Short mmCIF file of C-alpha atoms in Angstrom, two decimals:
data_model
loop_
_atom_site.label_atom_id
_atom_site.label_comp_id
_atom_site.label_asym_id
_atom_site.label_seq_id
_atom_site.Cartn_x
_atom_site.Cartn_y
_atom_site.Cartn_z
CA UNK A 1 0.00 0.00 0.00
CA UNK A 2 1.29 3.46 -0.86
CA UNK A 3 1.57 5.88 2.01
CA UNK A 4 3.61 7.89 4.46
CA UNK A 5 5.27 6.25 7.43
CA UNK A 6 6.37 8.22 10.47
CA UNK A 7 8.39 6.77 13.30
CA UNK A 8 8.48 6.51 16.17
CA UNK A 9 4.88 7.05 17.20
CA UNK A 10 5.97 8.34 20.63
CA UNK A 11 9.30 9.90 21.51
CA UNK A 12 10.74 11.31 24.71
CA UNK A 13 13.53 13.83 24.79
CA UNK A 14 15.88 14.67 27.61
CA UNK A 15 17.10 18.19 28.22
CA UNK A 16 19.92 19.13 25.89
CA UNK A 17 19.33 16.20 23.58
CA UNK A 18 18.76 16.22 19.83
CA UNK A 19 16.19 13.78 18.50
CA UNK A 20 15.33 12.80 14.93
CA UNK A 21 11.86 11.99 13.64
CA UNK A 22 11.64 9.77 10.60
CA UNK A 23 9.34 10.27 7.61
CA UNK A 24 9.29 7.94 4.61
CA UNK A 25 6.88 7.96 1.66
CA UNK A 26 6.39 5.58 -1.25
CA UNK A 27 3.90 7.73 -3.15
CA UNK A 28 6.60 9.02 -5.50
CA UNK A 29 5.76 12.55 -4.37
CA UNK A 30 8.31 15.28 -4.96
CA UNK A 31 7.23 17.59 -2.15
CA UNK A 32 7.41 16.84 1.56
CA UNK A 33 6.48 18.89 4.60
CA UNK A 34 6.83 18.95 8.37
CA UNK A 35 4.18 20.49 10.62
CA UNK A 36 3.84 20.96 14.33
CA UNK A 37 0.46 20.87 16.08
CA UNK A 38 -0.06 21.97 19.68
CA UNK A 39 -3.23 21.06 21.62
CA UNK A 40 -6.23 23.00 20.34
CA UNK A 41 -4.09 24.71 17.73
CA UNK A 42 -3.79 24.58 13.98
CA UNK A 43 -0.91 23.14 11.98
CA UNK A 44 2.21 25.27 11.75
CA UNK A 45 4.75 24.67 8.99
CA UNK A 46 8.31 23.93 10.12
CA UNK A 47 10.16 23.03 6.90
CA UNK A 48 9.27 21.90 3.41
CA UNK A 49 11.11 20.45 0.45
CA UNK A 50 10.14 20.50 -3.21
CA UNK A 51 12.96 18.37 -4.58
CA UNK A 52 15.88 16.29 -3.37
CA UNK A 53 18.73 18.26 -1.80
CA UNK A 54 16.60 21.38 -1.45
CA UNK A 55 14.41 22.61 1.38
CA UNK A 56 12.98 25.87 2.73
CA UNK A 57 12.13 27.18 6.17
CA UNK A 58 8.50 27.43 7.10
CA UNK A 59 6.97 29.67 9.74
CA UNK A 60 8.62 28.13 12.84
CA UNK A 61 11.96 26.67 11.70
CA UNK A 62 14.03 27.84 14.67
CA UNK A 63 15.34 24.91 16.71
CA UNK A 64 14.70 22.39 13.92
CA UNK A 65 16.75 21.01 11.04
CA UNK A 66 15.98 18.75 8.08
CA UNK A 67 17.68 16.95 5.22
CA UNK A 68 16.42 15.62 1.90
CA UNK A 69 19.02 13.25 0.53
CA UNK A 70 16.47 10.88 -1.00
CA UNK A 71 13.12 11.51 -2.59
CA UNK A 72 11.42 9.08 -0.20
CA UNK A 73 12.84 10.43 3.03
CA UNK A 74 12.58 13.74 4.90
CA UNK A 75 13.82 13.38 8.51
CA UNK A 76 13.31 16.16 11.04
CA UNK A 77 15.77 16.81 13.86
CA UNK A 78 14.51 18.61 16.93
CA UNK A 79 17.60 20.23 18.40
CA UNK A 80 18.31 21.28 21.96
CA UNK A 81 17.77 24.86 20.82
CA UNK A 82 14.04 24.15 20.56
CA UNK A 83 12.99 25.00 24.11
CA UNK A 84 9.39 23.90 23.87
CA UNK A 85 9.40 20.78 21.70
CA UNK A 86 6.41 18.99 23.23
CA UNK A 87 3.90 18.67 20.38
CA UNK A 88 2.38 16.42 17.74
CA UNK A 89 4.60 16.35 14.64
CA UNK A 90 3.07 15.58 11.26
CA UNK A 91 4.84 14.81 8.02
CA UNK A 92 3.04 15.25 4.70
CA UNK A 93 3.75 14.86 1.01
CA UNK A 94 2.23 16.02 -2.25
CA UNK A 95 2.92 16.12 -5.95
CA UNK A 96 5.26 18.95 -6.78
CA UNK A 97 2.85 21.09 -8.72
CA UNK A 98 0.79 23.59 -6.81
CA UNK A 99 -2.90 23.17 -6.02
CA UNK A 100 -2.47 19.58 -4.86
CA UNK A 101 -3.73 18.28 -1.54
CA UNK A 102 -1.25 16.89 0.95
CA UNK A 103 -1.31 13.41 2.43
CA UNK A 104 -0.24 12.93 6.03
CA UNK A 105 1.57 10.31 8.02
CA UNK A 106 0.03 9.30 11.34
CA UNK A 107 2.33 11.56 13.36
CA UNK A 108 4.90 11.44 16.15
CA UNK A 109 4.14 12.67 19.67
CA UNK A 110 7.21 14.20 21.26
CA UNK A 111 7.43 14.88 24.98
CA UNK A 112 10.08 16.17 27.34
CA UNK A 113 11.35 13.88 30.08
CA UNK B 1 -4.52 38.90 9.68
CA UNK B 2 -4.44 35.10 9.51
CA UNK B 3 -4.37 33.41 6.14
CA UNK B 4 -7.39 31.23 7.00
CA UNK B 5 -10.00 31.91 9.69
CA UNK B 6 -12.52 29.45 11.06
CA UNK B 7 -15.03 29.50 13.89
CA UNK B 8 -13.48 27.01 16.35
CA UNK B 9 -16.88 25.92 17.71
CA UNK B 10 -17.55 23.55 19.28
CA UNK B 11 -20.68 22.62 17.42
CA UNK B 12 -22.82 20.08 19.29
CA UNK B 13 -25.66 18.66 17.20
CA UNK B 14 -28.01 15.65 17.45
CA UNK B 15 -27.86 12.78 15.00
CA UNK B 16 -29.71 13.61 11.81
CA UNK B 17 -29.12 17.33 12.06
CA UNK B 18 -27.74 19.52 9.31
CA UNK B 19 -24.70 21.59 10.25
CA UNK B 20 -22.70 24.18 8.33
CA UNK B 21 -19.14 25.40 8.83
CA UNK B 22 -17.72 28.57 7.40
CA UNK B 23 -14.22 29.69 6.61
CA UNK B 24 -12.69 32.89 5.22
CA UNK B 25 -9.31 33.36 3.58
CA UNK B 26 -7.30 36.54 3.31
CA UNK B 27 -5.34 36.17 0.08
CA UNK B 28 -7.32 36.79 -3.09
CA UNK B 29 -4.64 34.94 -5.08
CA UNK B 30 -5.65 31.66 -3.43
CA UNK B 31 -6.47 29.05 -6.03
CA UNK B 32 -7.15 25.70 -4.40
CA UNK B 33 -9.38 24.89 -1.48
CA UNK B 34 -9.91 21.79 0.60
CA UNK B 35 -11.70 20.48 3.65
CA UNK B 36 -9.80 18.04 5.84
CA UNK B 37 -11.11 16.02 8.74
CA UNK B 38 -9.04 15.34 11.85
CA UNK B 39 -10.10 12.85 14.49
CA UNK B 40 -8.85 13.27 18.06
CA UNK B 41 -5.11 12.57 18.27
CA UNK B 42 -4.95 11.47 14.64
CA UNK B 43 -3.58 12.92 11.42
CA UNK B 44 -5.68 15.14 9.13
CA UNK B 45 -7.32 13.34 6.21
CA UNK B 46 -8.59 14.89 3.02
CA UNK B 47 -12.40 15.07 3.09
CA UNK B 48 -12.98 16.85 -0.20
CA UNK B 49 -11.66 19.47 -2.56
CA UNK B 50 -13.77 22.57 -3.11
CA UNK B 51 -14.53 23.64 -6.67
CA UNK B 52 -15.72 27.01 -7.93
CA UNK B 53 -19.10 25.67 -8.94
CA UNK B 54 -19.61 23.94 -5.62
CA UNK B 55 -19.51 20.18 -5.22
CA UNK B 56 -21.17 17.40 -3.33
CA UNK B 57 -19.97 14.08 -1.99
CA UNK B 58 -22.77 12.11 -0.42
CA UNK B 59 -23.96 14.01 2.65
CA UNK B 60 -21.24 16.64 2.30
CA UNK B 61 -21.54 19.79 0.19
CA UNK B 62 -18.79 22.36 -0.26
CA UNK B 63 -19.25 25.87 -1.62
CA UNK B 64 -16.78 28.56 -2.64
CA UNK B 65 -17.46 32.27 -2.97
CA UNK B 66 -14.38 33.89 -4.48
CA UNK B 67 -15.81 37.40 -4.35
CA UNK B 68 -16.29 37.18 -0.59
CA UNK B 69 -13.28 34.88 -0.08
CA UNK B 70 -15.50 32.47 1.76
CA UNK B 71 -15.73 28.66 1.85
CA UNK B 72 -18.42 26.54 3.45
CA UNK B 73 -19.04 22.90 4.29
CA UNK B 74 -22.54 21.55 4.83
CA UNK B 75 -23.13 18.18 6.46
CA UNK B 76 -26.60 16.71 6.13
CA UNK B 77 -28.10 13.89 8.21
CA UNK B 78 -25.22 13.97 10.72
CA UNK B 79 -23.89 10.66 12.00
CA UNK B 80 -22.09 9.92 15.25
CA UNK B 81 -19.04 9.09 13.15
CA UNK B 82 -18.95 12.66 11.80
CA UNK B 83 -17.66 13.86 15.19
CA UNK B 84 -14.24 15.34 14.45
CA UNK B 85 -12.46 18.60 13.80
CA UNK B 86 -12.90 20.00 10.29
CA UNK B 87 -10.00 21.96 8.85
CA UNK B 88 -10.38 24.55 6.12
CA UNK B 89 -7.29 24.55 3.86
CA UNK B 90 -6.20 26.97 1.16
CA UNK B 91 -3.42 26.95 -1.40
CA UNK B 92 -2.15 29.98 -3.26
CA UNK B 93 -1.45 27.70 -6.16
CA UNK B 94 2.15 28.65 -6.72
CA UNK B 95 4.63 25.97 -7.71
CA UNK B 96 5.64 25.82 -4.06
CA UNK B 97 2.43 23.97 -3.32
CA UNK B 98 2.22 25.29 0.21
CA UNK B 99 -1.08 24.87 2.03
CA UNK B 100 -2.47 27.14 4.74
CA UNK B 101 -4.55 25.48 7.44
CA UNK B 102 -7.29 26.98 9.55
CA UNK B 103 -7.37 26.05 13.22
CA UNK B 104 -10.36 23.82 12.67
CA UNK B 105 -13.98 23.64 13.76
CA UNK B 106 -14.86 20.98 16.29
CA UNK B 107 -18.06 18.99 15.73
CA UNK B 108 -19.69 16.61 18.19
CA UNK B 109 -22.73 14.64 17.08
CA UNK B 110 -24.73 13.19 19.95
CA UNK B 111 -27.27 10.32 19.87
#
């Protein structure tokens, strides 16, 4: 089945630690996105990538980093510089052209230990 | 001003009721419009695209008014399983393909 796989489903971070969230898709989509959702809030865009080896900052990129070495993969690292990382993280993908809907993975819940 | 505005609700309706959600968007260059559904603690899922002429999918009807920059979703004959948060989503349609999400409107259908 084609889809987007995020792992792990739950993740705990210690103070001062970097953690990496995985996102893999087999939909052959060019574009991939990372969002953060806080309780009762909308989705906020962290980073997005239109093609391999290229990515752009979204609205809340500070404290996060990404890479796009393969079309299928778009991992997100939450660095120690992100002081309030507890949230629901969602990865999405879409065809490169504009006007296309995005398809989401089932998310990773990150909490601070 | 936010890109997409929605009434957060909550809307509490009995089974069988008809309920309507509204959404406004700020950028007149917006070209694509969608409604997503998000269940509690789950990922958003595409419910339907919204076309200029309006469109229907079973009990769900979406309307777009470009002049007023307004989108609506009508749910007829509500079911318990319709309980969720409904997200209004807008794309400017550039090659970047970025979507802008509203905060969502929460719906609870009670028996």
